[in-house]
Amino acid sequence: MTRRIPQARDRGIPDATVARLPLYLRALNGMAERGTATVSSEDLALAAGVNSAKLRKDLSHLGSYGTRGVGYDVQYLIYQISRELGLTQDWAVAIVGVGNLGRALANYGGFASRGFRIAGLLDADPHVVGDRIAGLVVEHTDELESVIKKRGVSIVVIATPATAAQQVCDRVIAAGVTSILNFAPVVLAVPDGVDVRKVDLSIELQILAFHEQRKANGGPIMAEEWPDGVVM
Amino acid sequence: MTRRIPQARDRGIPDATVARLPLYLRALNGMAERGTATVSSEDLALAAGVNSAKLRKDLSHLGSYGTRGVGYDVQYLIYQISRELGLTQDWAVAIVGVGNLGRALANYGGFASRGFRIAGLLDADPHVVGDRIAGLVVEHTDELESVIKKRGVSIVVIATPATAAQQVCDRVIAAGVTSILNFAPVVLAVPDGVDVRKVDLSIELQILAFHEQRKANGGPIMAEEWPDGVVM
DNA sequence: TCGACTTTGTGCATATCTTCACAAAGGCAC
DNA sequence: GTGCCTTTGTGAAGATATGCACAAAGTCGA
């Protein structure tokens, strides 16, 4: 892990902040569509579902873009956050694995509107290769490296079965990709310098189940912990 | 602020730990399938992609289930984590919104194997109602309340368009549901006591884009911050 | 120009999470 | 037994993140 040496102008935006910026961006876009010109931290925080002090602190990491007594200019803040997140440029994304999930992702409207252009759909199954989905023709995974290079793909989404994920991962990294969004239920091994983010549908349900169980069991004080001899 | 008075057996498991337990569980299941009987914190941490001290501290919140000098019994630990997460019981889940994503979720194998039983698929579109997906017949959202009550649904997955999400949310809460997994790109307003977890596909990509941009711009030290006068 | 009012930006206290490092616990060989 | 070896469980330090509360900065009406 690279040691963070604080620079004169420290550009180290906390991870927790980065994770919330897209949230603010969405809320702001909604406001822009409704014609709102300026917004206070209080209102924006409400719309984004966070505390207003946190919102202000988050935004302060980007710079001082508000006006005291007034609030934030919606359009300007959209621009600043977009720029910080790198959404003012176009990102070519390839989706590997065109099962149910891959299809859903290909058809998901939320990508294109944020500068993510789907530049390739690939699958190993010959029955799927050639299908037209969301305006693209599915290509065979044999073409993976050439698609990445020819179309300047810099982000790859892995939506393959778990068994194929690591191999796909290795190949895209060898082809120069350093940002991967992984939907396969495996922990990918990657070298330093490669970012992997993971979305796991069943993990989210498990976390919900944990809390649901707590609620069902009559609150935080649980009467009997060891109902009866569960022994190794 | 409620002062945390440590109970005799303190049942407050940190959120960060809860979020990782499913990860450990998956790694352990893989080991069990390969016939591994015991595992050290070092090896399990490696398989789960975390640091071994963190793993040990996480597990210590559940109890003292390891053997010094040996490690953890795989089967026993699977049982303990499953129990803690509430996966030893059956959870009835309803999916509202059977578009591309809803279909993908309905067909996702990772649910059933962890005690999540899909008890209902609902959609507002009459063209979709009646379709058979993953062994279930899609029902009309008019039936939402009755499906929840009759089939004992305690977790609802919202995979509708953004515009319909809040309304669906309100209805399922009114019907007694207190755990919601939301895929719609909106911040749901819910009363206290209701848990909402959110999965947002485009947010993950935006976070990747942020880091990718950093890498592309020549590492952590960025030369020119304000290329030229971007002014309000 | 001035004063009342609003809202930002942030210092500071607190809470939460991570990591180190090691004493204590147990297995195992002899 | 006894002593050596391995690995857990955890106290304490450090790192990050959150939230309060308020001074500073700006708007706006008179």
Short mmCIF file of C-alpha atoms (C1' of nucleotides) in Angstrom, two decimals:
data_model
loop_
_atom_site.label_atom_id
_atom_site.label_comp_id
_atom_site.label_asym_id
_atom_site.label_seq_id
_atom_site.Cartn_x
_atom_site.Cartn_y
_atom_site.Cartn_z
CA MET A 1 0.00 0.00 0.00
CA THR A 2 1.32 3.40 -0.98
CA ARG A 3 2.00 5.65 1.99
CA ARG A 4 0.03 8.86 1.77
CA ILE A 5 2.35 11.83 2.09
CA PRO A 6 0.16 14.91 2.53
CA GLN A 7 0.98 17.34 -0.26
CA ALA A 8 0.94 21.11 -0.06
CA ARG A 9 -2.45 21.05 -1.68
CA ASP A 10 -3.59 17.80 -0.23
CA ARG A 11 -5.73 16.09 -2.81
CA GLY A 12 -6.38 13.12 -0.61
CA ILE A 13 -10.14 12.99 -0.46
CA PRO A 14 -11.28 10.49 2.19
CA ASP A 15 -12.73 7.29 0.82
CA ALA A 16 -15.91 7.80 2.79
CA THR A 17 -16.35 11.14 1.06
CA VAL A 18 -15.68 9.75 -2.42
CA ALA A 19 -18.31 7.10 -1.81
CA ARG A 20 -20.89 9.79 -1.05
CA LEU A 21 -20.13 12.18 -3.89
CA PRO A 22 -22.18 10.17 -6.42
CA LEU A 23 -25.09 10.42 -4.00
CA TYR A 24 -24.87 14.18 -3.88
CA LEU A 25 -24.50 14.28 -7.62
CA ARG A 26 -27.72 12.38 -8.11
CA ALA A 27 -29.61 14.61 -5.70
CA LEU A 28 -28.22 17.67 -7.46
CA ASN A 29 -29.19 16.37 -10.88
CA GLY A 30 -32.72 15.89 -9.64
CA MET A 31 -32.77 19.47 -8.42
CA ALA A 32 -31.33 20.80 -11.66
CA GLU A 33 -34.09 19.03 -13.58
CA ARG A 34 -36.66 20.69 -11.39
CA GLY A 35 -35.04 24.02 -12.11
CA THR A 36 -33.58 24.70 -8.67
CA ALA A 37 -30.77 27.24 -8.94
CA THR A 38 -29.23 27.11 -5.48
CA VAL A 39 -29.49 24.76 -2.55
CA SER A 40 -28.46 24.89 1.09
CA SER A 41 -26.42 22.16 2.71
CA GLU A 42 -29.44 21.39 4.84
CA ASP A 43 -31.72 20.72 1.87
CA LEU A 44 -29.13 18.85 -0.15
CA ALA A 45 -28.26 16.69 2.83
CA LEU A 46 -31.91 15.86 3.27
CA ALA A 47 -32.24 14.86 -0.36
CA ALA A 48 -29.12 12.72 -0.20
CA GLY A 49 -30.06 11.15 3.10
CA VAL A 50 -27.09 12.36 5.13
CA ASN A 51 -26.38 14.81 7.93
CA SER A 52 -25.75 18.39 6.80
CA ALA A 53 -22.48 18.80 8.72
CA LYS A 54 -21.13 15.74 6.97
CA LEU A 55 -22.22 17.07 3.62
CA ARG A 56 -20.48 20.38 4.22
CA LYS A 57 -17.31 18.66 5.35
CA ASP A 58 -17.39 16.41 2.31
CA LEU A 59 -17.79 19.33 -0.04
CA SER A 60 -15.08 21.27 1.75
CA HIS A 61 -12.61 18.61 0.60
CA LEU A 62 -13.25 19.64 -2.98
CA GLY A 63 -12.80 23.31 -2.31
CA SER A 64 -14.88 26.20 -1.11
CA TYR A 65 -17.73 26.27 -3.57
CA GLY A 66 -20.57 27.56 -1.45
CA THR A 67 -21.72 31.07 -0.63
CA ARG A 68 -22.38 31.83 3.00
CA GLY A 69 -25.89 32.96 3.64
CA VAL A 70 -27.03 31.52 0.30
CA GLY A 71 -25.91 27.95 -0.29
CA TYR A 72 -24.47 26.17 -3.30
CA ASP A 73 -25.09 26.91 -6.96
CA VAL A 74 -26.59 23.69 -8.24
CA GLN A 75 -25.07 23.72 -11.72
CA TYR A 76 -21.64 24.73 -10.52
CA LEU A 77 -21.58 22.08 -7.82
CA ILE A 78 -22.67 19.43 -10.34
CA TYR A 79 -19.74 20.46 -12.49
CA GLN A 80 -17.24 20.40 -9.64
CA ILE A 81 -18.30 17.02 -8.32
CA SER A 82 -18.41 15.54 -11.81
CA ARG A 83 -14.94 16.79 -12.49
CA GLU A 84 -13.63 15.43 -9.23
CA LEU A 85 -15.13 12.03 -9.94
CA GLY A 86 -13.78 12.05 -13.47
CA LEU A 87 -17.20 12.07 -15.06
CA THR A 88 -16.45 14.94 -17.38
CA GLN A 89 -14.60 12.49 -19.56
CA ASP A 90 -15.87 9.45 -21.38
CA TRP A 91 -15.10 6.03 -19.95
CA ALA A 92 -15.21 2.97 -22.17
CA VAL A 93 -16.56 0.01 -20.24
CA ALA A 94 -16.62 -3.64 -21.26
CA ILE A 95 -18.99 -6.14 -19.68
CA VAL A 96 -17.76 -9.72 -19.57
CA GLY A 97 -20.47 -12.31 -19.03
CA VAL A 98 -23.82 -11.72 -20.64
CA GLY A 99 -26.11 -13.79 -18.45
CA ASN A 100 -29.12 -12.33 -16.74
CA LEU A 101 -27.03 -9.89 -14.79
CA GLY A 102 -24.83 -8.84 -17.68
CA ARG A 103 -27.94 -8.14 -19.72
CA ALA A 104 -29.45 -6.10 -16.94
CA LEU A 105 -26.26 -4.07 -16.70
CA ALA A 106 -26.07 -3.55 -20.45
CA ASN A 107 -29.61 -2.20 -20.45
CA TYR A 108 -29.18 -0.10 -17.33
CA GLY A 109 -29.71 3.52 -18.23
CA GLY A 110 -27.73 4.94 -15.36
CA PHE A 111 -24.39 4.38 -17.01
CA ALA A 112 -24.56 6.30 -20.25
CA SER A 113 -25.87 9.39 -18.53
CA ARG A 114 -22.76 9.57 -16.38
CA GLY A 115 -20.08 9.25 -18.99
CA PHE A 116 -19.85 5.48 -18.99
CA ARG A 117 -20.08 4.12 -22.52
CA ILE A 118 -20.48 0.41 -22.97
CA ALA A 119 -17.88 -0.41 -25.55
CA GLY A 120 -18.12 -4.18 -25.54
CA LEU A 121 -20.16 -7.15 -24.41
CA LEU A 122 -18.34 -10.47 -24.25
CA ASP A 123 -19.32 -14.00 -23.40
CA ALA A 124 -17.75 -17.43 -23.65
CA ASP A 125 -20.96 -19.16 -24.70
CA PRO A 126 -21.23 -19.51 -28.52
CA HIS A 127 -25.02 -19.47 -28.22
CA VAL A 128 -24.92 -15.97 -26.84
CA VAL A 129 -22.20 -14.60 -29.10
CA GLY A 130 -23.81 -12.66 -31.91
CA ASP A 131 -26.90 -11.65 -29.92
CA ARG A 132 -27.75 -7.99 -30.10
CA ILE A 133 -28.20 -6.40 -26.67
CA ALA A 134 -28.68 -2.72 -25.97
CA GLY A 135 -27.45 -1.96 -29.49
CA LEU A 136 -24.28 -4.02 -29.23
CA VAL A 137 -23.40 -7.38 -30.69
CA VAL A 138 -22.03 -9.84 -28.13
CA GLU A 139 -18.49 -10.92 -28.96
CA HIS A 140 -16.59 -14.02 -27.92
CA THR A 141 -14.27 -13.75 -24.95
CA ASP A 142 -11.43 -14.77 -27.27
CA GLU A 143 -11.64 -11.17 -28.45
CA LEU A 144 -11.22 -9.79 -24.91
CA GLU A 145 -7.71 -8.39 -25.30
CA SER A 146 -8.32 -6.94 -28.74
CA VAL A 147 -11.60 -5.30 -27.69
CA ILE A 148 -9.89 -3.70 -24.70
CA LYS A 149 -7.04 -2.36 -26.77
CA LYS A 150 -8.90 -1.29 -29.87
CA ARG A 151 -11.68 0.50 -28.03
CA GLY A 152 -9.65 1.97 -25.21
CA VAL A 153 -11.54 0.14 -22.49
CA SER A 154 -10.33 1.23 -19.06
CA ILE A 155 -13.00 -0.28 -16.81
CA VAL A 156 -14.16 -3.88 -16.99
CA VAL A 157 -17.29 -5.27 -15.38
CA ILE A 158 -17.09 -8.96 -14.55
CA ALA A 159 -20.51 -10.62 -14.51
CA THR A 160 -19.39 -14.15 -15.26
CA PRO A 161 -19.96 -17.23 -13.12
CA ALA A 162 -17.65 -17.43 -10.12
CA THR A 163 -15.47 -20.09 -11.73
CA ALA A 164 -14.50 -17.92 -14.69
CA ALA A 165 -14.00 -14.67 -12.84
CA GLN A 166 -10.35 -14.98 -11.79
CA GLN A 167 -9.25 -16.01 -15.25
CA VAL A 168 -11.09 -13.11 -16.87
CA CYS A 169 -9.61 -10.85 -14.23
CA ASP A 170 -6.06 -11.99 -14.97
CA ARG A 171 -6.52 -11.48 -18.68
CA VAL A 172 -7.94 -7.97 -18.45
CA ILE A 173 -5.17 -6.94 -16.09
CA ALA A 174 -2.59 -8.35 -18.49
CA ALA A 175 -4.28 -6.24 -21.17
CA GLY A 176 -3.67 -3.13 -19.07
CA VAL A 177 -6.96 -2.59 -17.27
CA THR A 178 -6.61 -1.39 -13.68
CA SER A 179 -10.24 -0.84 -12.65
CA ILE A 180 -12.61 -3.75 -12.23
CA LEU A 181 -16.16 -3.99 -11.00
CA ASN A 182 -16.78 -7.54 -9.89
CA PHE A 183 -20.22 -9.12 -9.55
CA ALA A 184 -18.95 -12.67 -9.30
CA PRO A 185 -19.05 -14.08 -5.79
CA VAL A 186 -15.30 -14.58 -5.42
CA VAL A 187 -12.44 -12.61 -3.95
CA LEU A 188 -10.28 -11.67 -6.89
CA ALA A 189 -6.52 -11.74 -6.45
CA VAL A 190 -4.96 -8.72 -8.13
CA PRO A 191 -1.56 -7.03 -8.07
CA ASP A 192 -1.00 -3.67 -6.40
CA GLY A 193 -2.26 -0.76 -8.39
CA VAL A 194 -5.40 -2.50 -9.58
CA ASP A 195 -8.69 -1.38 -8.06
CA VAL A 196 -11.43 -3.91 -7.61
CA ARG A 197 -14.86 -3.03 -6.33
CA LYS A 198 -17.25 -5.78 -5.53
CA VAL A 199 -21.00 -5.91 -5.57
CA ASP A 200 -22.46 -8.94 -3.93
CA LEU A 201 -26.19 -9.34 -3.99
CA SER A 202 -26.35 -12.11 -1.45
CA ILE A 203 -24.11 -10.32 1.05
CA GLU A 204 -26.53 -7.43 1.23
CA LEU A 205 -29.38 -9.81 1.97
CA GLN A 206 -27.34 -11.50 4.66
CA ILE A 207 -26.69 -8.20 6.38
CA LEU A 208 -30.40 -7.46 6.29
CA ALA A 209 -31.14 -10.89 7.72
CA PHE A 210 -28.79 -10.20 10.60
CA HIS A 211 -30.63 -7.04 11.57
CA GLU A 212 -34.04 -8.58 10.94
CA GLN A 213 -33.16 -11.40 13.28
CA ARG A 214 -32.18 -8.91 15.96
CA LYS A 215 -35.48 -7.14 15.66
CA ALA A 216 -37.44 -10.39 15.74
CA ASN A 217 -35.65 -11.58 18.86
CA GLY A 218 -37.14 -8.89 21.04
CA GLY A 219 -34.51 -6.20 20.98
CA PRO A 220 -30.89 -5.98 21.93
CA ILE A 221 -31.10 -8.04 25.10
CA MET A 222 -31.29 -11.64 24.08
CA ALA A 223 -32.46 -13.90 26.81
CA GLU A 224 -30.93 -17.25 26.11
CA GLU A 225 -27.74 -17.35 24.17
CA TRP A 226 -27.02 -21.01 24.23
CA PRO A 227 -30.41 -22.72 24.10
CA ASP A 228 -28.83 -26.06 24.64
CA GLY A 229 -25.60 -27.85 24.20
CA VAL A 230 -24.26 -27.00 20.79
CA VAL A 231 -20.87 -28.57 21.14
CA MET A 232 -18.04 -29.22 18.78
CA MET B 1 -26.41 9.21 23.57
CA THR B 2 -26.83 5.78 25.05
CA ARG B 3 -23.74 4.93 26.96
CA ARG B 4 -22.70 1.45 26.04
CA ILE B 5 -22.60 -0.54 29.22
CA PRO B 6 -20.81 -3.72 28.28
CA GLN B 7 -23.10 -6.60 29.14
CA ALA B 8 -21.91 -9.81 30.64
CA ARG B 9 -22.05 -11.24 27.17
CA ASP B 10 -21.95 -8.16 24.98
CA ARG B 11 -24.07 -8.76 21.91
CA GLY B 12 -23.23 -5.56 20.08
CA ILE B 13 -21.40 -6.70 16.98
CA PRO B 14 -19.86 -3.76 15.07
CA ASP B 15 -21.42 -3.01 11.69
CA ALA B 16 -18.09 -3.33 9.97
CA THR B 17 -17.80 -6.85 11.34
CA VAL B 18 -21.31 -7.84 10.31
CA ALA B 19 -20.55 -6.69 6.79
CA ARG B 20 -17.57 -9.03 6.62
CA LEU B 21 -19.13 -12.14 8.12
CA PRO B 22 -20.75 -13.17 4.82
CA LEU B 23 -17.32 -12.95 3.25
CA TYR B 24 -15.83 -15.32 5.79
CA LEU B 25 -18.80 -17.59 5.39
CA ARG B 26 -18.25 -17.87 1.68
CA ALA B 27 -14.55 -18.60 2.09
CA LEU B 28 -15.36 -21.23 4.71
CA ASN B 29 -17.95 -22.89 2.49
CA GLY B 30 -15.35 -23.15 -0.25
CA MET B 31 -12.96 -24.80 2.19
CA ALA B 32 -15.62 -27.17 3.47
CA GLU B 33 -16.33 -28.27 -0.09
CA ARG B 34 -12.67 -29.01 -0.58
CA GLY B 35 -12.71 -31.07 2.59
CA THR B 36 -10.62 -28.78 4.80
CA ALA B 37 -11.25 -29.58 8.46
CA THR B 38 -9.51 -26.70 10.23
CA VAL B 39 -8.12 -23.37 9.13
CA SER B 40 -5.88 -20.76 10.71
CA SER B 41 -6.85 -17.10 10.89
CA GLU B 42 -3.97 -16.42 8.52
CA ASP B 43 -5.28 -18.72 5.80
CA LEU B 44 -8.91 -17.76 6.20
CA ALA B 45 -8.00 -14.09 6.11
CA LEU B 46 -6.09 -14.67 2.89
CA ALA B 47 -9.06 -16.44 1.31
CA ALA B 48 -11.43 -13.69 2.38
CA GLY B 49 -9.10 -10.91 1.32
CA VAL B 50 -8.63 -9.28 4.72
CA ASN B 51 -5.91 -8.87 7.31
CA SER B 52 -5.64 -11.73 9.82
CA ALA B 53 -5.77 -9.53 12.93
CA LYS B 54 -9.01 -8.07 11.69
CA LEU B 55 -10.42 -11.50 11.06
CA ARG B 56 -9.54 -12.65 14.56
CA LYS B 57 -11.06 -9.57 16.12
CA ASP B 58 -14.20 -10.00 14.04
CA LEU B 59 -14.57 -13.61 15.10
CA SER B 60 -13.87 -12.73 18.71
CA HIS B 61 -17.09 -10.72 18.71
CA LEU B 62 -19.04 -13.92 18.15
CA GLY B 63 -17.31 -15.80 20.91
CA SER B 64 -14.15 -17.78 21.38
CA TYR B 65 -14.47 -20.46 18.77
CA GLY B 66 -10.86 -21.10 17.85
CA THR B 67 -8.24 -23.36 19.34
CA ARG B 68 -4.85 -21.81 20.05
CA GLY B 69 -2.07 -23.51 18.22
CA VAL B 70 -4.56 -25.09 15.80
CA GLY B 71 -7.03 -22.68 14.29
CA TYR B 72 -10.76 -22.84 13.67
CA ASP B 73 -12.88 -25.88 12.93
CA VAL B 74 -14.37 -25.11 9.53
CA GLN B 75 -17.77 -26.75 10.03
CA TYR B 76 -18.24 -25.34 13.48
CA LEU B 77 -17.34 -21.84 12.40
CA ILE B 78 -19.72 -22.06 9.44
CA TYR B 79 -22.45 -22.99 11.85
CA GLN B 80 -21.66 -20.19 14.28
CA ILE B 81 -21.46 -17.48 11.63
CA SER B 82 -24.63 -18.73 9.95
CA ARG B 83 -26.45 -18.65 13.22
CA GLU B 84 -25.22 -15.18 14.02
CA LEU B 85 -26.34 -13.89 10.63
CA GLY B 86 -29.69 -15.60 10.99
CA LEU B 87 -29.12 -17.93 8.07
CA THR B 88 -30.13 -21.04 9.94
CA GLN B 89 -33.71 -20.00 9.40
CA ASP B 90 -35.65 -19.54 6.20
CA TRP B 91 -36.33 -16.02 4.96
CA ALA B 92 -39.16 -15.35 2.54
CA VAL B 93 -38.18 -12.67 0.06
CA ALA B 94 -40.37 -10.85 -2.44
CA ILE B 95 -38.95 -9.10 -5.49
CA VAL B 96 -40.90 -6.12 -6.76
CA GLY B 97 -40.12 -5.06 -10.31
CA VAL B 98 -39.38 -7.78 -12.81
CA GLY B 99 -37.36 -5.92 -15.39
CA ASN B 100 -33.91 -7.02 -16.44
CA LEU B 101 -32.55 -6.64 -12.96
CA GLY B 102 -35.47 -8.30 -11.20
CA ARG B 103 -35.14 -11.26 -13.55
CA ALA B 104 -31.44 -11.50 -12.88
CA LEU B 105 -32.09 -11.49 -9.16
CA ALA B 106 -34.83 -14.10 -9.42
CA ASN B 107 -32.46 -16.39 -11.28
CA TYR B 108 -29.49 -15.72 -9.05
CA GLY B 109 -28.48 -18.95 -7.38
CA GLY B 110 -26.72 -17.38 -4.44
CA PHE B 111 -29.94 -16.70 -2.55
CA ALA B 112 -31.55 -20.08 -2.12
CA SER B 113 -28.35 -21.63 -0.87
CA ARG B 114 -28.26 -19.19 2.03
CA GLY B 115 -31.75 -19.54 3.37
CA PHE B 116 -33.36 -16.89 1.18
CA ARG B 117 -36.45 -18.25 -0.52
CA ILE B 118 -38.05 -16.17 -3.22
CA ALA B 119 -41.70 -16.19 -2.24
CA GLY B 120 -43.05 -13.72 -4.75
CA LEU B 121 -42.33 -11.80 -7.94
CA LEU B 122 -44.46 -8.74 -8.57
CA ASP B 123 -44.71 -6.19 -11.34
CA ALA B 124 -47.06 -3.40 -12.31
CA ASP B 125 -46.87 -4.13 -16.05
CA PRO B 126 -49.78 -6.36 -17.23
CA HIS B 127 -47.55 -7.69 -20.03
CA VAL B 128 -45.17 -9.16 -17.48
CA VAL B 129 -47.76 -10.44 -15.01
CA GLY B 130 -48.30 -14.14 -15.59
CA ASP B 131 -44.79 -14.80 -16.92
CA ARG B 132 -43.05 -17.74 -15.36
CA ILE B 133 -39.57 -16.85 -14.04
CA ALA B 134 -37.36 -19.11 -11.97
CA GLY B 135 -40.33 -21.32 -11.25
CA LEU B 136 -42.61 -18.53 -10.07
CA VAL B 137 -45.50 -16.80 -11.77
CA VAL B 138 -45.24 -13.02 -11.75
CA GLU B 139 -48.12 -11.40 -9.89
CA HIS B 140 -49.54 -7.91 -10.17
CA THR B 141 -48.39 -5.34 -7.64
CA ASP B 142 -52.03 -4.98 -6.58
CA GLU B 143 -51.39 -8.25 -4.75
CA LEU B 144 -48.39 -6.83 -2.87
CA GLU B 145 -49.93 -6.65 0.60
CA SER B 146 -51.66 -10.00 0.34
CA VAL B 147 -48.50 -11.75 -0.92
CA ILE B 148 -46.49 -10.30 1.95
CA LYS B 149 -49.01 -11.38 4.56
CA LYS B 150 -49.98 -14.78 3.20
CA ARG B 151 -46.44 -15.93 2.55
CA GLY B 152 -44.77 -14.39 5.56
CA VAL B 153 -42.44 -12.19 3.51
CA SER B 154 -40.04 -10.33 5.79
CA ILE B 155 -37.54 -8.95 3.26
CA VAL B 156 -38.50 -7.07 0.11
CA VAL B 157 -36.21 -6.35 -2.83
CA ILE B 158 -37.14 -3.25 -4.78
CA ALA B 159 -36.00 -3.45 -8.40
CA THR B 160 -38.54 -1.07 -9.90
CA PRO B 161 -37.84 2.13 -11.82
CA ALA B 162 -36.85 5.03 -9.58
CA THR B 163 -40.24 6.70 -9.90
CA ALA B 164 -42.13 3.76 -8.41
CA ALA B 165 -39.70 2.90 -5.62
CA GLN B 166 -40.93 5.19 -2.85
CA GLN B 167 -44.52 4.18 -3.34
CA VAL B 168 -43.65 0.48 -3.25
CA CYS B 169 -41.53 1.15 -0.19
CA ASP B 170 -44.37 2.87 1.64
CA ARG B 171 -46.75 0.03 0.88
CA VAL B 172 -44.46 -2.77 2.02
CA ILE B 173 -43.68 -0.91 5.24
CA ALA B 174 -47.40 -0.43 5.84
CA ALA B 175 -47.72 -4.17 5.34
CA GLY B 176 -45.24 -4.76 8.14
CA VAL B 177 -41.94 -5.28 6.32
CA THR B 178 -38.93 -3.75 8.05
CA SER B 179 -36.05 -4.91 5.82
CA ILE B 180 -35.64 -3.59 2.31
CA LEU B 181 -32.96 -4.06 -0.31
CA ASN B 182 -33.21 -1.20 -2.76
CA PHE B 183 -31.79 -1.26 -6.28
CA ALA B 184 -33.66 1.79 -7.47
CA PRO B 185 -31.50 4.90 -7.72
CA VAL B 186 -33.36 6.93 -5.13
CA VAL B 187 -32.95 7.63 -1.44
CA LEU B 188 -35.93 6.02 0.22
CA ALA B 189 -37.56 7.80 3.12
CA VAL B 190 -38.45 5.32 5.83
CA PRO B 191 -39.52 5.55 9.48
CA ASP B 192 -37.23 4.52 12.32
CA GLY B 193 -36.90 0.82 12.79
CA VAL B 194 -36.87 0.03 9.08
CA ASP B 195 -33.57 -1.09 7.57
CA VAL B 196 -32.81 -0.15 4.01
CA ARG B 197 -29.73 -1.32 2.20
CA LYS B 198 -28.95 0.14 -1.16
CA VAL B 199 -27.10 -1.30 -4.09
CA ASP B 200 -26.29 1.19 -6.76
CA LEU B 201 -24.57 -0.04 -9.86
CA SER B 202 -23.61 3.35 -11.20
CA ILE B 203 -22.19 4.57 -7.90
CA GLU B 204 -19.65 1.77 -7.90
CA LEU B 205 -18.56 2.72 -11.40
CA GLN B 206 -18.24 6.35 -10.37
CA ILE B 207 -15.97 5.43 -7.50
CA LEU B 208 -13.82 3.39 -9.86
CA ALA B 209 -13.70 6.30 -12.27
CA PHE B 210 -12.45 8.55 -9.49
CA HIS B 211 -9.53 6.26 -8.74
CA GLU B 212 -8.85 5.57 -12.39
CA GLN B 213 -8.61 9.29 -13.01
CA ARG B 214 -6.11 9.61 -10.20
CA LYS B 215 -3.93 6.91 -11.68
CA ALA B 216 -4.14 8.37 -15.17
CA ASN B 217 -3.10 11.83 -14.00
CA GLY B 218 0.37 10.70 -13.08
CA GLY B 219 -0.03 9.41 -9.59
CA PRO B 220 -0.87 11.06 -6.32
CA ILE B 221 0.89 14.34 -7.06
CA MET B 222 -1.22 16.26 -9.51
CA ALA B 223 0.63 19.04 -11.23
CA GLU B 224 -1.96 21.60 -12.23
CA GLU B 225 -5.12 21.74 -10.29
CA TRP B 226 -6.82 24.62 -11.97
CA PRO B 227 -5.86 24.39 -15.63
CA ASP B 228 -7.53 27.70 -16.38
CA GLY B 229 -10.22 29.95 -15.14
CA VAL B 230 -13.31 27.92 -14.48
CA VAL B 231 -15.38 30.58 -12.83
CA MET B 232 -18.95 30.78 -11.65
"C1'" DT C 1 -23.77 52.21 5.19
"C1'" DC C 2 -25.48 49.38 8.66
"C1'" DG C 3 -27.46 45.80 11.16
"C1'" DA C 4 -30.19 41.59 11.11
"C1'" DC C 5 -30.23 37.23 9.30
"C1'" DT C 6 -28.69 33.10 6.94
"C1'" DT C 7 -25.56 29.57 5.92
"C1'" DT C 8 -20.93 28.03 5.12
"C1'" DG C 9 -16.51 26.07 6.58
"C1'" DT C 10 -14.05 24.07 10.30
"C1'" DG C 11 -11.90 23.22 15.12
"C1'" DC C 12 -12.69 20.00 18.34
"C1'" DA C 13 -14.61 16.15 20.83
"C1'" DT C 14 -16.25 11.69 20.20
"C1'" DA C 15 -17.05 7.38 18.09
"C1'" DT C 16 -15.76 3.74 15.22
"C1'" DC C 17 -12.52 0.95 12.82
"C1'" DT C 18 -7.90 -0.96 11.94
"C1'" DT C 19 -3.53 -2.74 13.04
"C1'" DC C 20 0.27 -4.04 15.91
"C1'" DA C 21 2.36 -6.87 19.01
"C1'" DC C 22 2.38 -10.09 22.61
"C1'" DA C 23 0.79 -12.84 26.69
"C1'" DA C 24 -1.84 -16.80 27.34
"C1'" DA C 25 -3.58 -21.20 25.76
"C1'" DG C 26 -3.40 -25.31 23.78
"C1'" DG C 27 -1.19 -29.25 20.98
"C1'" DC C 28 2.46 -32.42 20.40
"C1'" DA C 29 6.90 -34.97 20.78
"C1'" DC C 30 9.55 -37.31 23.79
"C1'" DG D 1 5.26 -34.40 32.78
"C1'" DT D 2 8.10 -30.88 30.48
"C1'" DG D 3 9.36 -27.87 27.07
"C1'" DC D 4 8.81 -26.18 22.40
"C1'" DC D 5 5.98 -24.58 18.90
"C1'" DT D 6 1.93 -22.58 16.87
"C1'" DT D 7 -1.92 -19.70 16.86
"C1'" DT D 8 -5.55 -17.41 19.22
"C1'" DG D 9 -7.66 -13.46 21.61
"C1'" DT D 10 -7.04 -8.83 23.00
"C1'" DG D 11 -5.06 -4.38 25.13
"C1'" DA D 12 -3.50 -0.36 23.39
"C1'" DA D 13 -2.12 2.82 19.81
"C1'" DG D 14 -3.16 4.82 15.66
"C1'" DA D 15 -6.09 6.05 11.80
"C1'" DT D 16 -10.55 7.44 10.01
"C1'" DA D 17 -14.96 9.07 10.24
"C1'" DT D 18 -18.79 11.56 12.42
"C1'" DG D 19 -21.31 15.31 14.47
"C1'" DC D 20 -21.62 19.44 17.33
"C1'" DA D 21 -21.41 24.12 17.70
"C1'" DC D 22 -19.89 28.48 16.38
"C1'" DA D 23 -17.01 32.21 14.24
"C1'" DA D 24 -16.60 34.11 9.84
"C1'" DA D 25 -18.53 35.53 5.59
"C1'" DG D 26 -21.79 36.71 2.83
"C1'" DT D 27 -26.83 38.57 1.47
"C1'" DC D 28 -30.46 41.76 1.74
"C1'" DG D 29 -33.67 45.31 3.23
"C1'" DA D 30 -33.97 49.83 4.91
#
